[in-house]
Amino acid sequence: MAKLGGKVMVTGGAGYIGSHAVLALLDAGYEVVVVDNLVTGFDWAVDPRATLVEANVADDERVRATIRDHGVAAIVHFAGSVVVPESVTDPLKYYRNNTAATRSLIESAVSEGVRHFIFSSTAATYGTPAKVPVQEGDPTVPINPYGMSKLMSEAMLRDVAAAHPMNFAALRYFNVAGADPKGRSGQSTVGATHLIKIAVEAATGKRDSVAIFGTDFDTADGTGVRDYIHVSDLAAAHVAALAVLVARPADSHILNAGYGRGFSVNQVLDAVDRVTNQTIERRYAGRRAGDPAELIADNSAILATLDWRPERDRLDTIVEDALAWERKLGEMGR
Ligand code: UFG
């Protein structure tokens, strides 16, 4: 591994995916400073081996001081707003918290001489893909402000990397689920909307049933198909991306982060029933606005570019880990 020569700043490191990336970076031997405003994240989710700076990423003064004080050599940027329907009703919040805040952070990085930047992007940049599996070079036509706010950030990174001594990796996440297999973190979001989180909430008695949004899609069983990726594999992909950015400073990368296979809503709920040995009540509801039938990553680019291989890609493993964390949250009274 090429030497980084400084700490890694993780923005949004108190959130769901960010907290797992912090664990993966620390486990790989990096020193980590987290910048998080704790609006949706939790201080207890930050591993104590990392330093937590409670600040907004758009707070230039605090961010620049943190970069200097900690000798930050790379930034992994997770902080942002992530609720797709909310982005439709409050687009300016998304262009502020995602696009504008990312612009500030990139400017801080450039002015302080940070050489490497890893960005949380999303499959939502593709909108409704014309074909699946979707490839990185396929058209990016977001169908909601969330996806657009992330695509605009990708564009800024591309232009900045061409003009300044900084390279970047943007990982386009597919459907992230599961929890740290050692039980150190998991999805703790209150009022989550994601299918596997909702299903394990139902399995642990926090909900009566799970609504299935649409049974008339053009898929094998009529329900939506997604490429579910385990959060720990995704976290590991960030560590692998950092190694590549350091080793090849002239190259930047936009990479799908998925497994290249899909499961339907019914298949996910079958897995939850199997793992829990119980039957969750399924309610059949209408389609949710803006849901594509099928979203599956072509992951050949990430497999070819990074020293990364999926390790927890069985659907039942993802569900087991999500369930274990949901039970732990219950024990913690959350
Ligand atoms: N679903 C249900 N019932 C639920 C929740 C979800 O049937 O209660 C279905 C959805 O209709 C969809 C699938 O389960 O078919 C997955 O839905 P999620 O809400 O878990 O995830 P999305 O695919 O909608 O969202 C993901 C990411 C977003 C990203 C979006 C588009 O979480 O960040 O993909 O790329 F914007």
PDB file of C-alpha atoms in Angstrom, residues 50-215:
ATOM      1  CA  ALA A  50     -11.273   8.395  15.578  1.00  0.00           C
ATOM      2  CA  THR A  51     -11.416  12.083  16.499  1.00  0.00           C
ATOM      3  CA  LEU A  52     -14.864  13.661  16.139  1.00  0.00           C
ATOM      4  CA  VAL A  53     -15.138  17.315  15.100  1.00  0.00           C
ATOM      5  CA  GLU A  54     -18.726  18.511  15.330  1.00  0.00           C
ATOM      6  CA  ALA A  55     -19.032  20.887  12.385  1.00  0.00           C
ATOM      7  CA  ASN A  56     -20.768  21.422   9.084  1.00  0.00           C
ATOM      8  CA  VAL A  57     -18.681  20.585   6.021  1.00  0.00           C
ATOM      9  CA  ALA A  58     -19.625  23.976   4.570  1.00  0.00           C
ATOM     10  CA  ASP A  59     -18.038  25.729   7.575  1.00  0.00           C
ATOM     11  CA  ASP A  60     -14.846  26.654   5.722  1.00  0.00           C
ATOM     12  CA  GLU A  61     -12.981  27.960   8.734  1.00  0.00           C
ATOM     13  CA  ARG A  62     -13.552  24.867  10.883  1.00  0.00           C
ATOM     14  CA  VAL A  63     -12.906  22.494   8.012  1.00  0.00           C
ATOM     15  CA  ARG A  64      -9.674  24.193   6.949  1.00  0.00           C
ATOM     16  CA  ALA A  65      -8.433  24.342  10.531  1.00  0.00           C
ATOM     17  CA  THR A  66      -9.225  20.640  10.917  1.00  0.00           C
ATOM     18  CA  ILE A  67      -7.327  19.787   7.722  1.00  0.00           C
ATOM     19  CA  ARG A  68      -4.307  21.742   8.965  1.00  0.00           C
ATOM     20  CA  ASP A  69      -4.410  20.642  12.616  1.00  0.00           C
ATOM     21  CA  HIS A  70      -4.746  16.965  11.734  1.00  0.00           C
ATOM     22  CA  GLY A  71      -2.548  16.874   8.667  1.00  0.00           C
ATOM     23  CA  VAL A  72      -5.402  15.565   6.515  1.00  0.00           C
ATOM     24  CA  ALA A  73      -4.144  13.988   3.291  1.00  0.00           C
ATOM     25  CA  ALA A  74      -7.412  12.531   1.982  1.00  0.00           C
ATOM     26  CA  ILE A  75     -11.108  13.277   2.356  1.00  0.00           C
ATOM     27  CA  VAL A  76     -13.885  10.705   2.205  1.00  0.00           C
ATOM     28  CA  HIS A  77     -17.100  12.663   1.852  1.00  0.00           C
ATOM     29  CA  PHE A  78     -20.352  11.061   3.019  1.00  0.00           C
ATOM     30  CA  ALA A  79     -22.097  14.017   4.661  1.00  0.00           C
ATOM     31  CA  GLY A  80     -25.305  15.008   2.941  1.00  0.00           C
ATOM     32  CA  SER A  81     -29.039  14.556   2.747  1.00  0.00           C
ATOM     33  CA  VAL A  82     -30.279  11.240   1.403  1.00  0.00           C
ATOM     34  CA  VAL A  83     -34.074  11.049   1.340  1.00  0.00           C
ATOM     35  CA  VAL A  84     -35.244  10.954  -2.268  1.00  0.00           C
ATOM     36  CA  PRO A  85     -38.910  12.031  -1.777  1.00  0.00           C
ATOM     37  CA  GLU A  86     -37.786  14.885   0.475  1.00  0.00           C
ATOM     38  CA  SER A  87     -35.496  16.069  -2.312  1.00  0.00           C
ATOM     39  CA  VAL A  88     -38.563  16.445  -4.514  1.00  0.00           C
ATOM     40  CA  THR A  89     -40.472  18.584  -2.018  1.00  0.00           C
ATOM     41  CA  ASP A  90     -37.438  20.541  -0.776  1.00  0.00           C
ATOM     42  CA  PRO A  91     -34.926  20.606  -3.650  1.00  0.00           C
ATOM     43  CA  LEU A  92     -33.016  23.600  -2.316  1.00  0.00           C
ATOM     44  CA  LYS A  93     -32.133  21.662   0.836  1.00  0.00           C
ATOM     45  CA  TYR A  94     -30.463  19.063  -1.421  1.00  0.00           C
ATOM     46  CA  TYR A  95     -28.658  21.599  -3.553  1.00  0.00           C
ATOM     47  CA  ARG A  96     -27.436  23.246  -0.313  1.00  0.00           C
ATOM     48  CA  ASN A  97     -26.516  20.174   1.774  1.00  0.00           C
ATOM     49  CA  ASN A  98     -25.206  18.117  -1.121  1.00  0.00           C
ATOM     50  CA  THR A  99     -24.095  20.296  -4.032  1.00  0.00           C
ATOM     51  CA  ALA A 100     -23.185  23.595  -2.333  1.00  0.00           C
ATOM     52  CA  ALA A 101     -21.671  21.971   0.757  1.00  0.00           C
ATOM     53  CA  THR A 102     -19.595  19.688  -1.466  1.00  0.00           C
ATOM     54  CA  ARG A 103     -18.406  22.706  -3.435  1.00  0.00           C
ATOM     55  CA  SER A 104     -17.224  24.335  -0.174  1.00  0.00           C
ATOM     56  CA  LEU A 105     -15.519  21.164   0.947  1.00  0.00           C
ATOM     57  CA  ILE A 106     -13.729  20.698  -2.377  1.00  0.00           C
ATOM     58  CA  GLU A 107     -12.548  24.307  -2.232  1.00  0.00           C
ATOM     59  CA  SER A 108     -11.223  23.768   1.291  1.00  0.00           C
ATOM     60  CA  ALA A 109      -9.472  20.621   0.079  1.00  0.00           C
ATOM     61  CA  VAL A 110      -7.859  22.385  -2.875  1.00  0.00           C
ATOM     62  CA  SER A 111      -6.743  25.409  -0.874  1.00  0.00           C
ATOM     63  CA  GLU A 112      -5.221  23.224   1.860  1.00  0.00           C
ATOM     64  CA  GLY A 113      -3.514  20.925  -0.651  1.00  0.00           C
ATOM     65  CA  VAL A 114      -5.480  17.731   0.037  1.00  0.00           C
ATOM     66  CA  ARG A 115      -4.550  15.337  -2.765  1.00  0.00           C
ATOM     67  CA  HIS A 116      -7.260  12.679  -2.663  1.00  0.00           C
ATOM     68  CA  PHE A 117     -11.046  12.862  -2.487  1.00  0.00           C
ATOM     69  CA  ILE A 118     -13.551  10.011  -2.310  1.00  0.00           C
ATOM     70  CA  PHE A 119     -17.179  10.871  -2.903  1.00  0.00           C
ATOM     71  CA  SER A 120     -20.453   9.104  -2.040  1.00  0.00           C
ATOM     72  CA  SER A 121     -22.373   9.108  -5.248  1.00  0.00           C
ATOM     73  CA  THR A 122     -25.445   7.122  -6.114  1.00  0.00           C
ATOM     74  CA  ALA A 123     -27.180   4.967  -8.677  1.00  0.00           C
ATOM     75  CA  ALA A 124     -29.809   7.731  -8.605  1.00  0.00           C
ATOM     76  CA  THR A 125     -27.511   9.614 -11.012  1.00  0.00           C
ATOM     77  CA  TYR A 126     -28.751   7.238 -13.739  1.00  0.00           C
ATOM     78  CA  GLY A 127     -32.449   7.950 -13.191  1.00  0.00           C
ATOM     79  CA  THR A 128     -34.403   5.207 -14.906  1.00  0.00           C
ATOM     80  CA  PRO A 129     -31.740   3.316 -16.844  1.00  0.00           C
ATOM     81  CA  ALA A 130     -32.596   2.216 -20.367  1.00  0.00           C
ATOM     82  CA  LYS A 131     -30.953  -1.137 -19.688  1.00  0.00           C
ATOM     83  CA  VAL A 132     -29.632  -3.139 -16.753  1.00  0.00           C
ATOM     84  CA  PRO A 133     -27.006  -3.907 -15.630  1.00  0.00           C
ATOM     85  CA  VAL A 134     -26.162  -0.221 -15.894  1.00  0.00           C
ATOM     86  CA  GLN A 135     -22.615   0.851 -16.790  1.00  0.00           C
ATOM     87  CA  GLU A 136     -20.781   3.991 -15.687  1.00  0.00           C
ATOM     88  CA  GLY A 137     -20.743   5.354 -19.241  1.00  0.00           C
ATOM     89  CA  ASP A 138     -24.506   5.038 -19.661  1.00  0.00           C
ATOM     90  CA  PRO A 139     -26.573   8.237 -19.734  1.00  0.00           C
ATOM     91  CA  THR A 140     -26.976   9.988 -16.383  1.00  0.00           C
ATOM     92  CA  VAL A 141     -30.471  11.460 -16.321  1.00  0.00           C
ATOM     93  CA  PRO A 142     -31.524  11.830 -12.684  1.00  0.00           C
ATOM     94  CA  ILE A 143     -35.262  11.831 -12.075  1.00  0.00           C
ATOM     95  CA  ASN A 144     -35.088  13.618  -8.722  1.00  0.00           C
ATOM     96  CA  PRO A 145     -33.095  16.472  -7.138  1.00  0.00           C
ATOM     97  CA  TYR A 146     -31.225  14.018  -4.911  1.00  0.00           C
ATOM     98  CA  GLY A 147     -29.680  12.305  -7.920  1.00  0.00           C
ATOM     99  CA  MET A 148     -29.019  15.630  -9.629  1.00  0.00           C
ATOM    100  CA  SER A 149     -27.380  17.104  -6.525  1.00  0.00           C
ATOM    101  CA  LYS A 150     -24.933  14.181  -6.509  1.00  0.00           C
ATOM    102  CA  LEU A 151     -24.334  14.277 -10.265  1.00  0.00           C
ATOM    103  CA  MET A 152     -23.455  17.974 -10.017  1.00  0.00           C
ATOM    104  CA  SER A 153     -20.923  17.119  -7.328  1.00  0.00           C
ATOM    105  CA  GLU A 154     -19.366  14.490  -9.590  1.00  0.00           C
ATOM    106  CA  ALA A 155     -19.048  17.141 -12.317  1.00  0.00           C
ATOM    107  CA  MET A 156     -17.298  19.541  -9.934  1.00  0.00           C
ATOM    108  CA  LEU A 157     -14.845  16.851  -8.903  1.00  0.00           C
ATOM    109  CA  ARG A 158     -14.081  15.986 -12.512  1.00  0.00           C
ATOM    110  CA  ASP A 159     -13.362  19.614 -13.377  1.00  0.00           C
ATOM    111  CA  VAL A 160     -11.374  20.309 -10.219  1.00  0.00           C
ATOM    112  CA  ALA A 161      -9.256  17.174 -10.652  1.00  0.00           C
ATOM    113  CA  ALA A 162      -8.379  18.379 -14.159  1.00  0.00           C
ATOM    114  CA  ALA A 163      -7.330  21.803 -12.887  1.00  0.00           C
ATOM    115  CA  HIS A 164      -5.652  21.089  -9.538  1.00  0.00           C
ATOM    116  CA  PRO A 165      -3.317  18.463  -8.064  1.00  0.00           C
ATOM    117  CA  MET A 166      -6.144  16.320  -6.680  1.00  0.00           C
ATOM    118  CA  ASN A 167      -7.600  13.021  -7.832  1.00  0.00           C
ATOM    119  CA  PHE A 168     -10.951  11.536  -6.893  1.00  0.00           C
ATOM    120  CA  ALA A 169     -13.058   8.421  -6.814  1.00  0.00           C
ATOM    121  CA  ALA A 170     -16.849   8.714  -6.953  1.00  0.00           C
ATOM    122  CA  LEU A 171     -18.586   5.508  -5.944  1.00  0.00           C
ATOM    123  CA  ARG A 172     -22.133   5.176  -7.218  1.00  0.00           C
ATOM    124  CA  TYR A 173     -23.844   3.182  -4.509  1.00  0.00           C
ATOM    125  CA  PHE A 174     -26.665   0.815  -5.307  1.00  0.00           C
ATOM    126  CA  ASN A 175     -28.910  -0.355  -2.436  1.00  0.00           C
ATOM    127  CA  VAL A 176     -26.860  -0.330   0.732  1.00  0.00           C
ATOM    128  CA  ALA A 177     -28.003  -2.596   3.567  1.00  0.00           C
ATOM    129  CA  GLY A 178     -26.765  -4.757   6.426  1.00  0.00           C
ATOM    130  CA  ALA A 179     -24.534  -3.854   9.349  1.00  0.00           C
ATOM    131  CA  ASP A 180     -21.039  -4.376  10.687  1.00  0.00           C
ATOM    132  CA  PRO A 181     -20.682  -8.155  11.242  1.00  0.00           C
ATOM    133  CA  LYS A 182     -18.929  -7.454  14.552  1.00  0.00           C
ATOM    134  CA  GLY A 183     -21.959  -5.450  15.717  1.00  0.00           C
ATOM    135  CA  ARG A 184     -20.078  -2.156  16.062  1.00  0.00           C
ATOM    136  CA  SER A 185     -22.422  -0.127  13.855  1.00  0.00           C
ATOM    137  CA  GLY A 186     -25.505  -0.438  11.702  1.00  0.00           C
ATOM    138  CA  GLN A 187     -28.376   1.564  10.318  1.00  0.00           C
ATOM    139  CA  SER A 188     -29.770   3.599  13.181  1.00  0.00           C
ATOM    140  CA  THR A 189     -31.715   6.192  11.195  1.00  0.00           C
ATOM    141  CA  VAL A 190     -35.028   7.084  12.728  1.00  0.00           C
ATOM    142  CA  GLY A 191     -37.912   6.867  10.259  1.00  0.00           C
ATOM    143  CA  ALA A 192     -35.906   4.934   7.663  1.00  0.00           C
ATOM    144  CA  THR A 193     -37.528   4.205   4.317  1.00  0.00           C
ATOM    145  CA  HIS A 194     -35.219   1.489   3.027  1.00  0.00           C
ATOM    146  CA  LEU A 195     -36.695  -1.928   2.412  1.00  0.00           C
ATOM    147  CA  ILE A 196     -34.333  -4.158   4.410  1.00  0.00           C
ATOM    148  CA  LYS A 197     -34.319  -1.778   7.382  1.00  0.00           C
ATOM    149  CA  ILE A 198     -38.124  -1.664   7.326  1.00  0.00           C
ATOM    150  CA  ALA A 199     -38.352  -5.433   7.026  1.00  0.00           C
ATOM    151  CA  VAL A 200     -36.108  -6.053  10.046  1.00  0.00           C
ATOM    152  CA  GLU A 201     -38.066  -3.442  11.998  1.00  0.00           C
ATOM    153  CA  ALA A 202     -41.171  -5.492  11.220  1.00  0.00           C
ATOM    154  CA  ALA A 203     -39.375  -8.699  12.192  1.00  0.00           C
ATOM    155  CA  THR A 204     -38.463  -7.220  15.584  1.00  0.00           C
ATOM    156  CA  GLY A 205     -41.985  -6.000  16.291  1.00  0.00           C
ATOM    157  CA  LYS A 206     -41.407  -2.306  15.599  1.00  0.00           C
ATOM    158  CA  ARG A 207     -43.893  -2.425  12.720  1.00  0.00           C
ATOM    159  CA  ASP A 208     -46.956  -4.544  12.023  1.00  0.00           C
ATOM    160  CA  SER A 209     -46.325  -5.165   8.358  1.00  0.00           C
ATOM    161  CA  VAL A 210     -44.323  -4.225   5.286  1.00  0.00           C
ATOM    162  CA  ALA A 211     -45.947  -2.490   2.340  1.00  0.00           C
ATOM    163  CA  ILE A 212     -44.868  -3.699  -1.090  1.00  0.00           C
ATOM    164  CA  PHE A 213     -44.789  -0.729  -3.409  1.00  0.00           C
ATOM    165  CA  GLY A 214     -46.001  -2.108  -6.706  1.00  0.00           C
ATOM    166  CA  THR A 215     -46.645  -5.641  -7.907  1.00  0.00           C
TER     167      THR A 215
END
